[in-house]
mmCIF file of C-alpha atoms and ligand atoms in Angstrom:
data_model
loop_
_atom_site.group_PDB
_atom_site.id
_atom_site.type_symbol
_atom_site.label_atom_id
_atom_site.label_comp_id
_atom_site.label_asym_id
_atom_site.label_seq_id
_atom_site.Cartn_x
_atom_site.Cartn_y
_atom_site.Cartn_z
ATOM 1 C CA MET A 1 0.086 0.043 -0.044
ATOM 2 C CA LYS A 2 1.386 3.510 -1.119
ATOM 3 C CA PRO A 3 2.385 5.316 2.017
ATOM 4 C CA GLN A 4 0.593 8.735 2.633
ATOM 5 C CA PHE A 5 2.401 11.514 0.536
ATOM 6 C CA LYS A 6 4.970 13.164 2.688
ATOM 7 C CA THR A 7 8.080 15.001 1.886
ATOM 8 C CA LEU A 8 11.343 14.475 3.998
ATOM 9 C CA ASP A 9 10.987 17.966 5.345
ATOM 10 C CA GLN A 10 7.333 17.458 6.338
ATOM 11 C CA PHE A 11 8.246 14.123 8.046
ATOM 12 C CA ILE A 12 11.284 15.705 9.957
ATOM 13 C CA ILE A 13 9.093 18.352 11.264
ATOM 14 C CA GLU A 14 6.247 16.081 12.190
ATOM 15 C CA LYS A 15 8.842 13.794 14.153
ATOM 16 C CA GLN A 16 10.488 16.869 15.664
ATOM 17 C CA ALA A 17 7.102 17.657 17.327
ATOM 18 C CA ASP A 18 7.433 14.471 19.295
ATOM 19 C CA PHE A 19 10.521 16.114 21.067
ATOM 20 C CA PRO A 20 8.925 19.259 22.416
ATOM 21 C CA ASN A 21 12.274 20.556 23.836
ATOM 22 C CA ALA A 22 14.061 19.939 20.553
ATOM 23 C CA LYS A 23 15.192 23.261 19.213
ATOM 24 C CA GLY A 24 15.154 21.930 15.478
ATOM 25 C CA GLU A 25 19.079 21.690 15.208
ATOM 26 C CA LEU A 26 19.058 18.143 14.142
ATOM 27 C CA SER A 27 16.157 18.606 11.713
ATOM 28 C CA ARG A 28 17.867 21.293 10.111
ATOM 29 C CA LEU A 29 21.065 19.234 9.853
ATOM 30 C CA LEU A 30 19.346 16.605 8.237
ATOM 31 C CA ARG A 31 17.768 18.741 5.704
ATOM 32 C CA ASP A 32 21.100 20.220 5.062
ATOM 33 C CA LEU A 33 22.380 16.693 4.240
ATOM 34 C CA GLY A 34 19.162 16.145 1.962
ATOM 35 C CA ILE A 35 20.149 19.313 -0.041
ATOM 36 C CA ALA A 36 23.657 18.152 -0.731
ATOM 37 C CA ALA A 37 22.393 14.663 -1.683
ATOM 38 C CA LYS A 38 20.149 16.205 -4.340
ATOM 39 C CA VAL A 39 23.324 18.227 -5.728
ATOM 40 C CA VAL A 40 25.364 15.216 -5.761
ATOM 41 C CA ASN A 41 22.611 13.182 -7.360
ATOM 42 C CA ARG A 42 22.412 15.546 -10.171
ATOM 43 C CA GLU A 43 25.921 15.284 -10.927
ATOM 44 C CA ILE A 44 25.957 11.425 -10.754
ATOM 45 C CA ASN A 45 23.031 11.424 -13.094
ATOM 46 C CA ARG A 46 25.003 13.413 -15.705
ATOM 47 C CA ALA A 47 28.245 11.680 -14.814
ATOM 48 C CA GLY A 48 29.060 10.604 -18.367
ATOM 49 C CA LEU A 49 28.397 14.278 -19.599
ATOM 50 C CA ALA A 50 29.718 16.408 -16.797
ATOM 51 C CA GLY A 51 33.372 15.503 -16.809
ATOM 52 C CA VAL A 52 33.207 13.974 -13.307
ATOM 53 C CA LEU A 53 34.127 10.395 -14.344
ATOM 54 C CA GLY A 54 37.654 9.026 -13.746
ATOM 55 C CA GLU A 55 40.399 9.297 -11.290
ATOM 56 C CA THR A 56 42.261 12.373 -10.018
ATOM 57 C CA ASP A 57 45.864 11.926 -9.404
ATOM 58 C CA CYS A 58 45.585 12.046 -5.564
ATOM 59 C CA VAL A 59 45.656 9.121 -3.315
ATOM 60 C CA ASN A 60 43.603 9.388 0.092
ATOM 61 C CA ILE A 61 44.580 8.240 3.575
ATOM 62 C CA GLN A 62 43.012 4.973 2.617
ATOM 63 C CA GLY A 63 45.644 4.478 -0.086
ATOM 64 C CA GLU A 64 42.862 4.684 -2.582
ATOM 65 C CA CYS A 65 43.228 6.612 -5.794
ATOM 66 C CA GLN A 66 40.384 9.361 -5.394
ATOM 67 C CA GLN A 67 37.757 9.445 -8.117
ATOM 68 C CA ARG A 68 36.632 12.756 -9.371
ATOM 69 C CA LEU A 69 33.062 12.267 -7.855
ATOM 70 C CA ASP A 70 34.655 11.160 -4.473
ATOM 71 C CA VAL A 71 36.150 14.801 -4.280
ATOM 72 C CA TYR A 72 33.091 16.447 -5.904
ATOM 73 C CA ALA A 73 30.805 14.751 -3.333
ATOM 74 C CA ASN A 74 33.059 15.446 -0.544
ATOM 75 C CA GLU A 75 32.989 19.016 -1.400
ATOM 76 C CA GLN A 76 29.427 19.314 -1.620
ATOM 77 C CA PHE A 77 28.672 17.695 1.675
ATOM 78 C CA ILE A 78 31.304 19.802 3.509
ATOM 79 C CA THR A 79 30.018 23.005 1.948
ATOM 80 C CA ALA A 80 26.571 22.134 2.772
ATOM 81 C CA LEU A 81 27.348 21.228 6.387
ATOM 82 C CA LYS A 82 29.474 24.443 6.755
ATOM 83 C CA ARG A 83 26.824 26.665 5.323
ATOM 84 C CA GLY A 84 24.003 25.068 7.343
ATOM 85 C CA SER A 85 26.068 25.774 10.683
ATOM 86 C CA GLU A 86 24.356 22.998 12.753
ATOM 87 C CA CYS A 87 27.683 21.065 12.525
ATOM 88 C CA SER A 88 30.945 22.215 13.826
ATOM 89 C CA ALA A 89 33.417 19.421 12.546
ATOM 90 C CA VAL A 90 33.160 16.823 9.756
ATOM 91 C CA VAL A 91 35.199 13.461 9.720
ATOM 92 C CA SER A 92 35.329 12.125 5.998
ATOM 93 C CA GLU A 93 36.875 9.288 4.260
ATOM 94 C CA GLU A 94 38.344 11.694 1.873
ATOM 95 C CA ASN A 95 40.175 14.008 4.363
ATOM 96 C CA ASP A 96 43.084 12.765 6.617
ATOM 97 C CA GLU A 97 42.242 15.108 9.059
ATOM 98 C CA PRO A 98 38.837 16.321 10.553
ATOM 99 C CA VAL A 99 37.361 19.386 8.969
ATOM 100 C CA ILE A 100 36.801 21.929 11.835
ATOM 101 C CA PHE A 101 34.596 24.816 11.106
ATOM 102 C CA ASP A 102 35.222 28.296 12.493
ATOM 103 C CA SER A 103 33.669 28.693 15.984
ATOM 104 C CA PRO A 104 29.947 28.594 15.479
ATOM 105 C CA LEU A 105 27.582 31.248 16.368
ATOM 106 C CA PRO A 106 25.896 30.734 20.015
ATOM 107 C CA GLY A 107 23.479 27.892 19.940
ATOM 108 C CA LYS A 108 24.999 26.462 16.672
ATOM 109 C CA GLY A 109 27.495 23.664 15.720
ATOM 110 C CA SER A 110 25.995 21.167 18.182
ATOM 111 C CA TYR A 111 26.843 18.276 15.941
ATOM 112 C CA ILE A 112 29.689 16.222 14.533
ATOM 113 C CA VAL A 113 29.029 14.488 11.188
ATOM 114 C CA ALA A 114 31.053 11.668 10.000
ATOM 115 C CA ILE A 115 30.705 10.823 6.320
ATOM 116 C CA ASP A 116 31.586 8.548 3.508
ATOM 117 C CA PRO A 117 30.712 11.009 0.734
ATOM 118 C CA LEU A 118 30.745 8.552 -2.065
ATOM 119 C CA ASP A 119 30.648 4.847 -1.302
ATOM 120 C CA GLY A 120 31.191 2.268 -4.023
ATOM 121 C CA SER A 121 33.799 4.583 -5.945
ATOM 122 C CA SER A 122 34.767 1.518 -8.010
ATOM 123 C CA ASN A 123 31.402 1.416 -9.377
ATOM 124 C CA ILE A 124 30.987 5.022 -10.651
ATOM 125 C CA ASP A 125 32.495 4.676 -14.126
ATOM 126 C CA VAL A 126 30.274 1.540 -14.789
ATOM 127 C CA ASN A 127 26.889 3.005 -13.812
ATOM 128 C CA VAL A 128 26.394 0.940 -10.900
ATOM 129 C CA GLY A 129 24.605 1.952 -7.819
ATOM 130 C CA VAL A 130 26.656 4.187 -5.345
ATOM 131 C CA GLY A 131 25.886 5.937 -2.186
ATOM 132 C CA THR A 132 26.762 8.303 0.476
ATOM 133 C CA ILE A 133 26.829 7.273 4.227
ATOM 134 C CA PHE A 134 26.493 9.634 7.146
ATOM 135 C CA SER A 135 26.631 9.277 10.991
ATOM 136 C CA ILE A 136 25.758 12.286 13.402
ATOM 137 C CA TYR A 137 26.993 12.715 17.062
ATOM 138 C CA ARG A 138 26.476 15.459 19.378
ATOM 139 C CA ARG A 139 29.500 17.326 20.262
ATOM 140 C CA VAL A 140 30.853 16.600 23.935
ATOM 141 C CA ASN A 141 33.040 19.543 24.394
ATOM 142 C CA SER A 142 31.307 22.966 24.329
ATOM 143 C CA SER A 143 34.269 25.068 23.724
ATOM 144 C CA ALA A 144 36.934 23.861 21.039
ATOM 145 C CA ILE A 145 36.401 20.408 19.356
ATOM 146 C CA LYS A 146 38.622 17.859 21.165
ATOM 147 C CA PRO A 147 39.578 14.294 19.977
ATOM 148 C CA HIS A 148 36.885 12.752 22.273
ATOM 149 C CA ASP A 149 34.238 14.879 20.166
ATOM 150 C CA LEU A 150 35.515 12.915 17.296
ATOM 151 C CA LEU A 151 36.437 9.519 18.549
ATOM 152 C CA GLN A 152 32.860 8.547 20.227
ATOM 153 C CA ASP A 153 31.699 4.990 19.876
ATOM 154 C CA GLY A 154 28.689 3.952 17.841
ATOM 155 C CA ASN A 155 26.285 3.888 20.743
ATOM 156 C CA GLN A 156 26.609 7.606 20.824
ATOM 157 C CA GLN A 157 25.301 8.401 17.462
ATOM 158 C CA VAL A 158 22.096 10.514 17.469
ATOM 159 C CA ALA A 159 21.340 9.702 13.881
ATOM 160 C CA ALA A 160 22.628 7.650 10.921
ATOM 161 C CA GLY A 161 21.526 7.271 7.194
ATOM 162 C CA TYR A 162 22.562 6.692 3.682
ATOM 163 C CA VAL A 163 21.547 7.911 0.195
ATOM 164 C CA ILE A 164 21.565 5.384 -2.576
ATOM 165 C CA TYR A 165 22.053 6.837 -5.955
ATOM 166 C CA GLY A 166 20.552 3.582 -7.932
ATOM 167 C CA SER A 167 17.798 3.207 -10.418
ATOM 168 C CA SER A 168 15.966 5.568 -8.015
ATOM 169 C CA THR A 169 17.559 7.901 -5.507
ATOM 170 C CA MET A 170 16.743 7.126 -2.002
ATOM 171 C CA LEU A 171 17.571 8.541 1.545
ATOM 172 C CA VAL A 172 17.164 6.106 4.406
ATOM 173 C CA TYR A 173 17.839 7.244 7.904
ATOM 174 C CA THR A 174 17.297 6.807 11.657
ATOM 175 C CA THR A 175 17.266 8.988 14.599
ATOM 176 C CA GLY A 176 16.851 6.146 16.872
ATOM 177 C CA ASN A 177 13.117 5.743 16.581
ATOM 178 C CA GLY A 178 13.000 3.389 13.540
ATOM 179 C CA VAL A 179 14.009 3.640 10.109
ATOM 180 C CA ASN A 180 12.350 5.432 7.186
ATOM 181 C CA GLY A 181 13.120 5.536 3.433
ATOM 182 C CA PHE A 182 12.527 8.418 1.059
ATOM 183 C CA THR A 183 12.666 8.316 -2.796
ATOM 184 C CA LEU A 184 13.593 11.552 -4.472
ATOM 185 C CA ASP A 185 11.065 12.713 -6.918
ATOM 186 C CA PRO A 186 12.948 14.130 -9.955
ATOM 187 C CA PHE A 187 10.052 16.172 -10.935
ATOM 188 C CA LEU A 188 9.204 17.719 -7.470
ATOM 189 C CA GLY A 189 12.907 17.745 -6.411
ATOM 190 C CA GLU A 190 11.904 16.423 -2.989
ATOM 191 C CA PHE A 191 12.610 13.175 -1.162
ATOM 192 C CA CYS A 192 9.165 11.645 -0.366
ATOM 193 C CA LEU A 193 8.292 8.988 2.037
ATOM 194 C CA SER A 194 8.240 5.523 0.290
ATOM 195 C CA TYR A 195 9.397 3.024 2.810
ATOM 196 C CA PRO A 196 7.757 3.750 6.074
ATOM 197 C CA ASP A 197 9.130 1.905 9.310
ATOM 198 C CA MET A 198 11.563 -0.497 7.508
ATOM 199 C CA MET A 199 12.283 -3.704 9.035
ATOM 200 C CA ILE A 200 14.825 -6.453 7.953
ATOM 201 C CA PRO A 201 13.382 -10.078 7.621
ATOM 202 C CA ASP A 202 14.912 -12.159 10.469
ATOM 203 C CA GLN A 203 15.930 -14.875 7.848
ATOM 204 C CA GLY A 204 16.933 -14.212 4.337
ATOM 205 C CA ARG A 205 18.258 -16.060 1.322
ATOM 206 C CA ILE A 206 21.023 -13.910 0.234
ATOM 207 C CA TYR A 207 24.589 -13.798 1.134
ATOM 208 C CA SER A 208 26.874 -11.138 -0.004
ATOM 209 C CA VAL A 209 30.707 -11.438 0.110
ATOM 210 C CA ASN A 210 33.508 -10.897 -2.233
ATOM 211 C CA GLU A 211 34.386 -14.730 -2.894
ATOM 212 C CA GLY A 212 37.441 -13.697 -4.924
ATOM 213 C CA ASN A 213 38.940 -13.226 -1.490
ATOM 214 C CA TYR A 214 37.945 -16.853 -0.435
ATOM 215 C CA ASN A 215 41.239 -18.375 -0.023
ATOM 216 C CA ARG A 216 42.276 -15.413 2.293
ATOM 217 C CA PHE A 217 39.366 -15.851 4.472
ATOM 218 C CA PRO A 218 39.427 -17.564 8.098
ATOM 219 C CA GLU A 219 38.211 -21.100 7.976
ATOM 220 C CA SER A 220 34.898 -20.083 9.896
ATOM 221 C CA VAL A 221 34.090 -17.783 7.052
ATOM 222 C CA LYS A 222 34.665 -20.463 4.418
ATOM 223 C CA GLN A 223 32.389 -22.821 6.340
ATOM 224 C CA TYR A 224 29.824 -20.250 6.515
ATOM 225 C CA ILE A 225 29.927 -19.814 2.776
ATOM 226 C CA ARG A 226 29.889 -23.406 2.150
ATOM 227 C CA TYR A 227 26.803 -23.508 4.504
ATOM 228 C CA CYS A 228 25.012 -21.075 2.443
ATOM 229 C CA GLN A 229 25.963 -23.114 -0.674
ATOM 230 C CA GLU A 230 24.579 -26.450 0.754
ATOM 231 C CA GLU A 231 21.147 -28.182 -0.649
ATOM 232 C CA ASP A 232 18.810 -28.106 2.350
ATOM 233 C CA GLN A 233 15.235 -27.510 1.568
ATOM 234 C CA PRO A 234 13.955 -26.940 5.071
ATOM 235 C CA THR A 235 16.308 -23.954 5.400
ATOM 236 C CA GLY A 236 15.812 -22.662 1.890
ATOM 237 C CA ARG A 237 19.450 -23.412 1.011
ATOM 238 C CA PRO A 238 21.344 -22.923 -1.105
ATOM 239 C CA TYR A 239 21.175 -19.064 -0.852
ATOM 240 C CA SER A 240 21.765 -16.822 -3.597
ATOM 241 C CA SER A 241 25.054 -14.865 -3.821
ATOM 242 C CA ARG A 242 24.669 -11.218 -4.576
ATOM 243 C CA TYR A 243 27.626 -8.958 -4.449
ATOM 244 C CA ILE A 244 27.390 -5.435 -5.926
ATOM 245 C CA GLY A 245 30.702 -3.946 -4.553
ATOM 246 C CA SER A 246 28.871 -0.895 -2.916
ATOM 247 C CA LEU A 247 28.136 -1.403 0.657
ATOM 248 C CA VAL A 248 25.109 0.926 0.431
ATOM 249 C CA ALA A 249 23.796 -1.032 -2.364
ATOM 250 C CA ASP A 250 24.302 -4.504 -1.041
ATOM 251 C CA PHE A 251 23.193 -3.131 2.430
ATOM 252 C CA HIS A 252 19.865 -1.689 0.935
ATOM 253 C CA ARG A 253 19.129 -4.816 -0.977
ATOM 254 C CA ASN A 254 19.523 -6.806 2.183
ATOM 255 C CA LEU A 255 17.558 -4.541 4.180
ATOM 256 C CA ILE A 256 14.545 -4.957 2.096
ATOM 257 C CA LYS A 257 14.879 -8.667 1.191
ATOM 258 C CA GLY A 258 16.738 -10.089 4.183
ATOM 259 C CA GLY A 259 20.277 -11.261 3.951
ATOM 260 C CA ILE A 260 23.828 -11.127 5.286
ATOM 261 C CA PHE A 261 26.694 -8.862 4.129
ATOM 262 C CA ILE A 262 30.082 -9.845 5.057
ATOM 263 C CA TYR A 263 33.370 -8.084 4.738
ATOM 264 C CA PRO A 264 35.533 -10.367 7.062
ATOM 265 C CA PRO A 265 39.124 -10.140 8.397
ATOM 266 C CA MET A 266 41.435 -11.889 5.910
ATOM 267 C CA ILE A 267 45.111 -12.500 5.176
ATOM 268 C CA GLY A 268 46.574 -9.129 4.405
ATOM 269 C CA ALA A 269 43.672 -7.339 5.986
ATOM 270 C CA PRO A 270 43.216 -8.521 9.767
ATOM 271 C CA ASN A 271 40.665 -5.731 10.233
ATOM 272 C CA GLY A 272 38.814 -6.132 6.796
ATOM 273 C CA LYS A 273 38.546 -3.122 4.618
ATOM 274 C CA LEU A 274 35.417 -1.135 5.788
ATOM 275 C CA ARG A 275 35.967 1.890 7.984
ATOM 276 C CA LEU A 276 34.207 1.898 11.405
ATOM 277 C CA VAL A 277 33.447 5.693 11.926
ATOM 278 C CA TYR A 278 31.717 6.348 8.452
ATOM 279 C CA GLU A 279 30.728 2.919 7.145
ATOM 280 C CA CYS A 280 30.193 0.313 9.863
ATOM 281 C CA ASN A 281 28.743 2.469 12.833
ATOM 282 C CA PRO A 282 26.151 4.187 10.743
ATOM 283 C CA MET A 283 25.084 0.987 9.088
ATOM 284 C CA ALA A 284 24.993 -0.840 12.326
ATOM 285 C CA MET A 285 22.846 1.721 13.966
ATOM 286 C CA ILE A 286 20.373 1.437 11.143
ATOM 287 C CA ILE A 287 20.326 -2.209 11.000
ATOM 288 C CA GLU A 288 19.708 -2.576 14.633
ATOM 289 C CA GLN A 289 16.912 -0.120 14.383
ATOM 290 C CA ALA A 290 15.450 -2.224 11.681
ATOM 291 C CA GLY A 291 15.714 -5.391 13.675
ATOM 292 C CA GLY A 292 18.933 -6.760 12.426
ATOM 293 C CA VAL A 293 22.501 -7.310 13.742
ATOM 294 C CA ALA A 294 25.922 -6.000 13.174
ATOM 295 C CA SER A 295 29.142 -7.488 14.541
ATOM 296 C CA ASP A 296 32.838 -7.627 13.705
ATOM 297 C CA GLY A 297 32.850 -11.198 14.378
ATOM 298 C CA GLN A 298 33.486 -11.004 18.215
ATOM 299 C CA THR A 299 31.890 -7.698 19.202
ATOM 300 C CA ARG A 300 28.778 -5.688 18.468
ATOM 301 C CA ILE A 301 29.750 -2.931 16.132
ATOM 302 C CA LEU A 302 28.218 -0.106 18.204
ATOM 303 C CA ASP A 303 30.378 -1.253 21.160
ATOM 304 C CA LEU A 304 33.555 -1.011 19.416
ATOM 305 C CA GLU A 305 36.090 1.489 20.861
ATOM 306 C CA VAL A 306 36.855 4.155 18.411
ATOM 307 C CA ARG A 307 40.565 4.778 18.444
ATOM 308 C CA GLY A 308 41.262 6.237 15.036
ATOM 309 C CA LEU A 309 39.069 8.310 12.673
ATOM 310 C CA HIS A 310 40.063 6.008 9.734
ATOM 311 C CA GLN A 311 40.154 2.597 11.797
ATOM 312 C CA ARG A 312 38.922 -0.445 9.900
ATOM 313 C CA SER A 313 36.664 -3.147 11.105
ATOM 314 C CA ALA A 314 35.443 -6.562 9.872
ATOM 315 C CA LEU A 315 31.777 -6.491 9.398
ATOM 316 C CA PHE A 316 29.083 -9.100 9.501
ATOM 317 C CA ILE A 317 25.698 -7.354 9.104
ATOM 318 C CA GLY A 318 21.984 -8.203 8.122
ATOM 319 C CA SER A 319 19.226 -10.536 9.173
ATOM 320 C CA LYS A 320 19.476 -11.844 12.851
ATOM 321 C CA ALA A 321 19.160 -15.461 12.087
ATOM 322 C CA MET A 322 21.793 -15.297 9.532
ATOM 323 C CA VAL A 323 24.415 -13.223 11.225
ATOM 324 C CA LYS A 324 23.773 -15.835 14.405
ATOM 325 C CA LYS A 325 24.609 -18.590 12.279
ATOM 326 C CA ALA A 326 27.859 -17.023 11.170
ATOM 327 C CA MET A 327 28.743 -16.288 14.684
ATOM 328 C CA GLU A 328 28.153 -19.847 15.634
ATOM 329 C CA MET A 329 30.621 -20.810 12.990
ATOM 330 C CA ILE A 330 33.262 -18.495 14.237
ATOM 331 C CA GLU A 331 32.550 -19.983 17.745
ATOM 332 C CA LEU A 332 32.883 -23.589 16.415
ATOM 333 C CA TYR A 333 36.144 -22.795 15.016
ATOM 334 C CA SER A 334 37.036 -20.697 18.014
ATOM 335 C CA GLU A 335 38.646 -18.302 15.985
ATOM 336 C CA VAL A 336 39.742 -15.095 17.671
ATOM 337 C CA TYR A 337 40.556 -12.644 14.912
HETATM 338 P P1 AHG B 1 34.329 3.459 -0.825
HETATM 339 O O1 AHG B 1 34.092 3.502 -2.303
HETATM 340 O O2 AHG B 1 33.675 4.401 0.098
HETATM 341 O O3 AHG B 1 35.816 3.450 -0.682
HETATM 342 O O4 AHG B 1 33.890 2.058 -0.263
HETATM 343 C C1 AHG B 1 34.087 0.965 -0.920
HETATM 344 C C2 AHG B 1 33.894 -0.382 -0.263
HETATM 345 C C3 AHG B 1 32.464 -0.799 -0.094
HETATM 346 O O5 AHG B 1 31.461 0.193 -0.623
HETATM 347 C C4 AHG B 1 32.237 -2.017 -0.595
HETATM 348 O O6 AHG B 1 31.426 -2.853 0.209
HETATM 349 C C5 AHG B 1 33.716 -2.618 -0.616
HETATM 350 O O7 AHG B 1 34.537 -1.316 -0.562
HETATM 351 C C6 AHG B 1 33.906 -3.568 -1.823
HETATM 352 O O8 AHG B 1 35.422 -3.883 -1.495
HETATM 353 P P2 AHG B 1 36.105 -4.899 -2.416
HETATM 354 O O9 AHG B 1 35.999 -4.346 -3.785
HETATM 355 O O10 AHG B 1 37.335 -5.223 -1.740
HETATM 356 O O11 AHG B 1 35.246 -6.149 -2.321
HETATM 357 MN MN1 MN B 2 37.036 4.970 -0.943
HETATM 358 MN MN1 MN B 3 32.771 3.415 1.440
HETATM 359 MN MN1 MN B 4 33.878 6.419 -0.335
#
């Protein structure tokens, strides 16, 4: 059944009414992110024509060659957050150091935003779904920004969300009271409520892992993959293997259909590849709000101590029953990563 027509702005204002002493700062911050997402979406939709494809000659702190669209998206989100003045610092995948804005006006700058401005960069030039991931914290220190403002664990997030620039462009977010999805209506230029109260099925039939790395995986992960591939009618196996290579796209598919996404520790990458602060933590907040589970194989993602802005973490995320089964395999092989 089609949800009642409601734009993102109307939804945010409505939800804000549930918090009488809210001053609207988080609402304005979410709207600032929505505006930047529309600007980035426009460029992505013209990518082949707008001269934003291909690589720059810069390498980011991750050791990745920055794509033009990585840089473009990063600039758009940082500019929108600076202009909106609800945020006082940005931690970005594309910036080695945090971007600290000048001392905000009184009552402004209450938030810190961690962002992956363009997720799935390797898919940009081949027209496959990419995304933006964001995580919002309240700043702790009321005067100058201190490291502990920036290194807060995932439980401290006040909001988390992502934009997926796919066959349609969607913004999905949570402020800790459920997960809601909005589709960008290109004619209105508005994000409109399309997926209210999103919940991930407890069990799914999709597993998502880069099997090209199979020989580098721990035995437990190899066994779990084999488990997914076994014939077993009662549990609906074999599952289907789906791997897009953009976390946002693989995550979004599983959120809707059920499934598990795994980026495990492996030989040469003992903490996997994904970054805790602006990939794993926001996705973990969203999946838990949608009834799913997120772990690094030993610890709940949101409980992990944040020691560095670009710290990596293994990630097992998705349907409760599927992540539970993978954790049982790790237990069985008593692997301590
Ligand atoms: P980003 O483009 O922001 O650097 O993130 C890419 C990540 C994530 O989107 C995806 O799940 C993963 O890299 C894919 O890694 P592999 O190509 O190693 O499978
Ligand atoms: Mn990258
Ligand atoms: Mn990413
Ligand atoms: Mn990225």
